[in-house]
Short mmCIF file of C-alpha atoms in Angstrom, two decimals:
data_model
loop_
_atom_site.label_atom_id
_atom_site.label_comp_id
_atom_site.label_asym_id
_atom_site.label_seq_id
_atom_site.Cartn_x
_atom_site.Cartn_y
_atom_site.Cartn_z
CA UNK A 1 0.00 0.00 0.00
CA UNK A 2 2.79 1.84 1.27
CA UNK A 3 5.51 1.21 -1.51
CA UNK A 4 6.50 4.65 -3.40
CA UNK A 5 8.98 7.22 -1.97
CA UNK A 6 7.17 9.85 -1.77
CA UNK A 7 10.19 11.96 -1.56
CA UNK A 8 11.54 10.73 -4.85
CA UNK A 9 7.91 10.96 -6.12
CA UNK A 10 7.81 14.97 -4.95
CA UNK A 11 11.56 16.21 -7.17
CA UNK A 12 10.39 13.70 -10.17
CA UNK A 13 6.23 15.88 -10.49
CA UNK A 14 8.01 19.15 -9.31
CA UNK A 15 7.50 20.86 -12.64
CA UNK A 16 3.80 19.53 -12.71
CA UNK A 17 3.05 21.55 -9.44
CA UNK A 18 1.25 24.97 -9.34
CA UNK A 19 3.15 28.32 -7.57
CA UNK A 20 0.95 27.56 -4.22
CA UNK A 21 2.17 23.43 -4.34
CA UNK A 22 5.89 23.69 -5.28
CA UNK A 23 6.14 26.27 -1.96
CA UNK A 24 4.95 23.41 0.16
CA UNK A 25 7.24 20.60 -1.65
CA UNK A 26 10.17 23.47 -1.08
CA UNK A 27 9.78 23.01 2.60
CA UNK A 28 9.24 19.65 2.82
CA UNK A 29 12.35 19.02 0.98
CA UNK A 30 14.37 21.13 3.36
CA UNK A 31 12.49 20.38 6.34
CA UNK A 32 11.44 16.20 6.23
CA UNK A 33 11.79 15.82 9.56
CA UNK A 34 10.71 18.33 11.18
CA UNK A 35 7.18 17.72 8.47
CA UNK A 36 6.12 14.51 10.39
CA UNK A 37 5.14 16.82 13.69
CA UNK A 38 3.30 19.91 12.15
CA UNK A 39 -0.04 20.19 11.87
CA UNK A 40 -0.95 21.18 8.10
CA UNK A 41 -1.84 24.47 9.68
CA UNK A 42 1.59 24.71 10.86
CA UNK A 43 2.65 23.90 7.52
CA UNK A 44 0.42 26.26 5.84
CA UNK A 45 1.52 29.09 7.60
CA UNK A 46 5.24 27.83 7.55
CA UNK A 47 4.69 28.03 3.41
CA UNK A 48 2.28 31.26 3.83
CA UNK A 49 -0.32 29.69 1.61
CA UNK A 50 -4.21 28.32 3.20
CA UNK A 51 -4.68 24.81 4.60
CA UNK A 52 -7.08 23.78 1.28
CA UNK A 53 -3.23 24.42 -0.49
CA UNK A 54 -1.59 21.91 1.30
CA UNK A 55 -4.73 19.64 1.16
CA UNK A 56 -4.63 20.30 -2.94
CA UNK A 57 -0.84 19.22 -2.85
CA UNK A 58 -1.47 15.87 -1.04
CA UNK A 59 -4.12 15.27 -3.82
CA UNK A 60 -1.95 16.28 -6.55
CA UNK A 61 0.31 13.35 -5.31
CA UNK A 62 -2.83 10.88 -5.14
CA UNK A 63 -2.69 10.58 -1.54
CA UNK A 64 -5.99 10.23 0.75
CA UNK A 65 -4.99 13.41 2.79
CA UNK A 66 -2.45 14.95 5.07
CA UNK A 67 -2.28 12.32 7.15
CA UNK A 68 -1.48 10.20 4.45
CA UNK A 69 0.63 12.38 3.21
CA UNK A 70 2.72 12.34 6.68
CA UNK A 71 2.28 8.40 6.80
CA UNK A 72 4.13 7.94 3.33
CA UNK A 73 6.37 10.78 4.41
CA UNK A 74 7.46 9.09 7.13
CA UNK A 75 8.37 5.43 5.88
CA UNK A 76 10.28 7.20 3.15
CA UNK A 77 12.47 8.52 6.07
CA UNK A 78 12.23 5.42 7.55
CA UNK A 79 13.39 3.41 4.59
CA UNK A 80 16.56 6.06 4.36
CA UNK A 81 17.79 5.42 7.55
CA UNK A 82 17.45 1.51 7.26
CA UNK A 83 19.77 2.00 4.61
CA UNK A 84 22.55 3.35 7.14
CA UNK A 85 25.12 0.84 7.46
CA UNK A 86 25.35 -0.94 11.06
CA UNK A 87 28.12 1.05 12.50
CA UNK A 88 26.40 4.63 11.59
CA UNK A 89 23.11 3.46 12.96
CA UNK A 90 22.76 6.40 16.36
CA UNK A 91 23.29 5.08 19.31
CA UNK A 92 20.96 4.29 21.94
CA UNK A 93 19.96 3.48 25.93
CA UNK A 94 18.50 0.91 26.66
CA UNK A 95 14.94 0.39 25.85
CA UNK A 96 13.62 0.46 29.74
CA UNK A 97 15.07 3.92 29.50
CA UNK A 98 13.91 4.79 26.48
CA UNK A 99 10.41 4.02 27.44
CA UNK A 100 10.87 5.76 30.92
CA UNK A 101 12.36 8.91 29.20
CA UNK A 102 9.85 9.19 26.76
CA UNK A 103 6.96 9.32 29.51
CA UNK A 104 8.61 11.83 32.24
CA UNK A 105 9.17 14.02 28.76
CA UNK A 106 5.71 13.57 27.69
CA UNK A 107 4.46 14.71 31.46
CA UNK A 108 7.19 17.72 31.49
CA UNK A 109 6.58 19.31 28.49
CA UNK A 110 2.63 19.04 28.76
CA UNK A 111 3.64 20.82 32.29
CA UNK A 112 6.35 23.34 29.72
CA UNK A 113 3.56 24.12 27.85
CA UNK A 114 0.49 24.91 30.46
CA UNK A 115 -1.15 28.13 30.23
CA UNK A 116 -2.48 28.72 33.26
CA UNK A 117 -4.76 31.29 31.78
CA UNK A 118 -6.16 28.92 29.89
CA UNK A 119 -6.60 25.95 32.55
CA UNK A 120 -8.82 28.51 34.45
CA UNK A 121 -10.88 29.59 31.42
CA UNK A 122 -11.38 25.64 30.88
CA UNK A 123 -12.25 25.04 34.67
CA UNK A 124 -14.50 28.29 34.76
CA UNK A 125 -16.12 26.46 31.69
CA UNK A 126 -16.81 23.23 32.56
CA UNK A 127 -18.24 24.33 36.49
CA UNK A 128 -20.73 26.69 34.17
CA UNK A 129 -21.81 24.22 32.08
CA UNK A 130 -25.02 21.98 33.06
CA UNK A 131 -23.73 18.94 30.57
CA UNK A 132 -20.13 18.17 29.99
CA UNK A 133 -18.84 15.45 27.01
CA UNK A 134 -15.84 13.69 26.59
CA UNK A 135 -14.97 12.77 22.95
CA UNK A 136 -12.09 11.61 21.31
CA UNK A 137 -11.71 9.59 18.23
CA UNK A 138 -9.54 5.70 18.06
CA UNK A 139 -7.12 5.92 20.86
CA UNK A 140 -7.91 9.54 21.91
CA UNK A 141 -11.52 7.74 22.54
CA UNK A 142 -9.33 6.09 25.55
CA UNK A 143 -8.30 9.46 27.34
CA UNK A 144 -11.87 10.71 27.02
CA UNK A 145 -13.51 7.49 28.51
CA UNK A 146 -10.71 7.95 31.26
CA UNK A 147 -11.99 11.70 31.95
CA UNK A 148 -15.50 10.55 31.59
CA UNK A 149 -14.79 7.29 34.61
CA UNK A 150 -12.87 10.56 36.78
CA UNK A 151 -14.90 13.04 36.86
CA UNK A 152 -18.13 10.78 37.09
CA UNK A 153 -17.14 10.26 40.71
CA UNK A 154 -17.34 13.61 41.81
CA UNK A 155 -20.15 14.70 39.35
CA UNK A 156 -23.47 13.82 37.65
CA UNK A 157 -23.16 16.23 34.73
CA UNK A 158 -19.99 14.32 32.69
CA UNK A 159 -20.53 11.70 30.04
CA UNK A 160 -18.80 10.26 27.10
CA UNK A 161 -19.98 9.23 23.57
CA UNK A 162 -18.18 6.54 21.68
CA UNK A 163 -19.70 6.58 18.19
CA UNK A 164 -19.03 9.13 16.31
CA UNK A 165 -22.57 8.74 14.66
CA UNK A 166 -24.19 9.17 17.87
CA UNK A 167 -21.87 12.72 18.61
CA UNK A 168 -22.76 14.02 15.72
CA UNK A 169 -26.00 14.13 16.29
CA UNK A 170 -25.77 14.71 20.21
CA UNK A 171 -23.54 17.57 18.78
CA UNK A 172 -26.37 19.25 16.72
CA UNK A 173 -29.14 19.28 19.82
CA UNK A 174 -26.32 21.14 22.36
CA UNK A 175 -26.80 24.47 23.47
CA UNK A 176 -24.62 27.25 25.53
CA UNK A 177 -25.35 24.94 28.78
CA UNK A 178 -23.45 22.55 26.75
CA UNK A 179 -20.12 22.04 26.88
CA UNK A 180 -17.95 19.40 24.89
CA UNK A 181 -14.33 18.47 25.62
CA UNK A 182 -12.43 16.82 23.11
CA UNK A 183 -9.69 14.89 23.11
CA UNK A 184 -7.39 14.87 19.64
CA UNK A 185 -3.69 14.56 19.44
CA UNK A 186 -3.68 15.48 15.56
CA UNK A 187 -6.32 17.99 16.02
CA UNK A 188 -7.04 16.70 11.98
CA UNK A 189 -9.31 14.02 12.42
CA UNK A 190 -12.21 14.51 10.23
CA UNK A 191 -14.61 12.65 12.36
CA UNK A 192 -13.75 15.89 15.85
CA UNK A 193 -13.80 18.48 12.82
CA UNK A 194 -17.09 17.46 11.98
CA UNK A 195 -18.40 17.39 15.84
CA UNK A 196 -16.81 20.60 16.45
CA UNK A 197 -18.04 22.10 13.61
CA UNK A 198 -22.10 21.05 14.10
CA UNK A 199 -21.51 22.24 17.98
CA UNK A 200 -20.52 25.14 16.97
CA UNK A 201 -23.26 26.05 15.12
CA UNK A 202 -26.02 24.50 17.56
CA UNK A 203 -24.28 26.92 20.32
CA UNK A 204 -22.28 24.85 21.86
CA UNK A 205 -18.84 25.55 23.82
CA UNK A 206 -15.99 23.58 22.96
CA UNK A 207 -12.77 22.87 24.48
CA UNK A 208 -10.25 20.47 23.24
CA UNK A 209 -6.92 18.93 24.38
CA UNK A 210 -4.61 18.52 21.68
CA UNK A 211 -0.96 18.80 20.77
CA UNK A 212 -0.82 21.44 18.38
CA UNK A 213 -1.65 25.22 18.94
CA UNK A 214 -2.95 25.84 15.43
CA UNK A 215 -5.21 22.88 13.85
CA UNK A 216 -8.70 22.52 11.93
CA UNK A 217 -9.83 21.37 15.40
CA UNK A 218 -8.61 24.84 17.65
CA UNK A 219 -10.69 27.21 15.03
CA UNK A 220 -13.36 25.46 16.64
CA UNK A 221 -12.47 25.84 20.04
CA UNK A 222 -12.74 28.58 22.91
CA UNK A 223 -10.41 27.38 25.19
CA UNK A 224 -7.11 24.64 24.34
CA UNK A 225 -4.89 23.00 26.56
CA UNK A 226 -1.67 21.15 24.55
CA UNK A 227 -0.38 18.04 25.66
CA UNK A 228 3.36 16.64 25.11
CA UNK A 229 4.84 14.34 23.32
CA UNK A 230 5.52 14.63 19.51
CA UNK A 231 4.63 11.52 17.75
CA UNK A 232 5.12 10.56 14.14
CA UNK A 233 2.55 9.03 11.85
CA UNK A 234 4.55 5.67 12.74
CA UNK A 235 4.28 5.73 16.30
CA UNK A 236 0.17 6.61 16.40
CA UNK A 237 -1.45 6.01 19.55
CA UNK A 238 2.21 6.02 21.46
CA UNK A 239 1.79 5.50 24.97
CA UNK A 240 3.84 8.85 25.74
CA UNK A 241 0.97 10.59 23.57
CA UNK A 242 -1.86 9.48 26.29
CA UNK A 243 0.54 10.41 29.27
CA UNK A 244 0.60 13.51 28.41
CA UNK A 245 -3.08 13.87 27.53
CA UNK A 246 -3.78 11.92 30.83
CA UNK A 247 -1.36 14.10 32.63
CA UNK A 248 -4.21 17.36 31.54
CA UNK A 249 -6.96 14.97 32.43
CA UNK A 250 -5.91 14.46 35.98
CA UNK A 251 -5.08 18.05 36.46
CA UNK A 252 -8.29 18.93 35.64
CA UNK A 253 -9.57 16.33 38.22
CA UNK A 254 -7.47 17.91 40.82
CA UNK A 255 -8.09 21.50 40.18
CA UNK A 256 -11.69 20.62 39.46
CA UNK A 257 -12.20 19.13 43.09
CA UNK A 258 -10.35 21.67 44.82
CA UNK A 259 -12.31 24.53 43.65
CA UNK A 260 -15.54 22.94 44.42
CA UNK A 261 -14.37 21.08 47.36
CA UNK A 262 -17.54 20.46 49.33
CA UNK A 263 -19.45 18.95 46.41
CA UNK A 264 -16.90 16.73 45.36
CA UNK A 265 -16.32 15.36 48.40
CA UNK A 266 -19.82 14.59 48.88
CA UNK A 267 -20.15 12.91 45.66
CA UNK A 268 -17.38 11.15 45.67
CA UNK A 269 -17.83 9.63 49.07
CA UNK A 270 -21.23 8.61 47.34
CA UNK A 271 -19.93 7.21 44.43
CA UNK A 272 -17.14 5.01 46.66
CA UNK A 273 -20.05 3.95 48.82
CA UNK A 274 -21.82 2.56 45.79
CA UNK A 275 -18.93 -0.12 44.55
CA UNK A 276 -17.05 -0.55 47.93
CA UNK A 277 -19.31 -3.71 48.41
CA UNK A 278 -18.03 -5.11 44.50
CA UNK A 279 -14.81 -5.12 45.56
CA UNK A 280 -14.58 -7.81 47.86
#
């Protein structure tokens, strides 16, 4: 499925590109890399051209998307470096650190990258609301079914939706009471856009927790929080990337209790009291 360099396949149709499509294969010549962790937002701006550009230049190349694009972008790197010979391969730890490294850095630069602004605006918004929902799309779906089991102990007004049928079209009845949280490392995935975008338009508010500051998904939202961790199209659903989401999460959980301390307490005692007797 995967088999054609697409770096090999961007220099041989250069010529065939329009103004607005060779500025984006410019920088993705001199910047491969770095590519595989921006947004195509980040990207657009980064090429001053509109996100339907970059779009138009994956299509050009007969891809799906941008995330295909970053997928085939990606194993063409990967293929490069295989091609290293033994001795010039970089060296490494050893995998228990690797994975331990990866995790604290996922949980320090979510903590880097807190705006504390922000975290109050998102608190402020979800103690307003009268309904708060948790989506998130494949493993994102995870994180938000995580929020949804953490904040259920300590209130009535939190659930989450797993099809994205289903939020959709709980999406389109929301109001301003309403308030839905989503959960989107990518901040691309067509299935959030879509939610955000029918919310939007019933009145709802949104917030999201995401990774990237500028993404189809943040247009639609009034408050973000970003989570660490970059992650390449290889490495999607990486443990580090939920760390740092669930790192957010459990803030929120903290903060949330604190600053309505009495309630929480009471419901959660409530809520313990309900399973204590399951767990023996």
């Amino acid at each position: 499925m995967y088999n054609t360099n697409i770096i090999l396949q961007i220099q041989a149709e250069y010529n065939q590109f329009t103004k607005a499509e060779k500025k984006v294969a410019d920088y993705v010549l001199q910047n491969k890399k770095k590519v595989l962790y921006m947004s195509i937002t980040d990207l657009a701006d980064a090429c001053k051209i509109g996100d339907t550009s970059v779009y138009r230049f994956c299509r050009t190349l007969k891809l799906d998307g941008y995330q295909d694009f970053k997928m085939k972008l990606s194993l063409s790197l990967t293929e490069q470096e295989s091609d290293l010979p033994v001795g010039a391969q970089p060296h490494s730890d050893s995998l228990e650190s690797q994975v331990m490294e990866s995790h604290i850095s996922a949980i320090k630069e979510s903590f880097m990258m807190l705006d504390h602004k922000k975290l109050d605006e998102f608190l402020t918004m979800m103690e307003n609301a009268e309904r708060i929902y948790f989506f998130g799309i494949g493993d994102s779906l995870l994180t938000a079914e995580e929020a949804r089991n953490k904040f259920l102990r300590i209130t009535r007004k939190v659930s989450c939706i797993t099809d994205p049928h289903m939020q959709s079209m709980a999406a389109s009845l929301m109001g301003p009471e309403d308030l839905i949280i989503i959960i989107s490392y990518s901040g691309a995935t067509k299935d959030n856009i879509h939610v955000a975008k029918v919310a939007k338009q019933a009145g709802a508010r949104i917030a999201c927790i995401t990774h990237f500051r500028k993404s189809p998904l943040t247009a639609y939202s009034d408050v973000i929080l970003l989570c660490g961790s970059e992650e390449s199209p290889l490495e999607g659903g990486s443990m580090s990337a939920k760390i740092g989401q669930l790192y957010l999460v459990d803030l929120l959980f903290q903060e949330y209790y604190a600053r309505n301390y009495q309630e929480s307490r009471k419901n959660n005692k409530s809520t313990s009291k309900a399973v204590v007797e399951k767990l023996f």
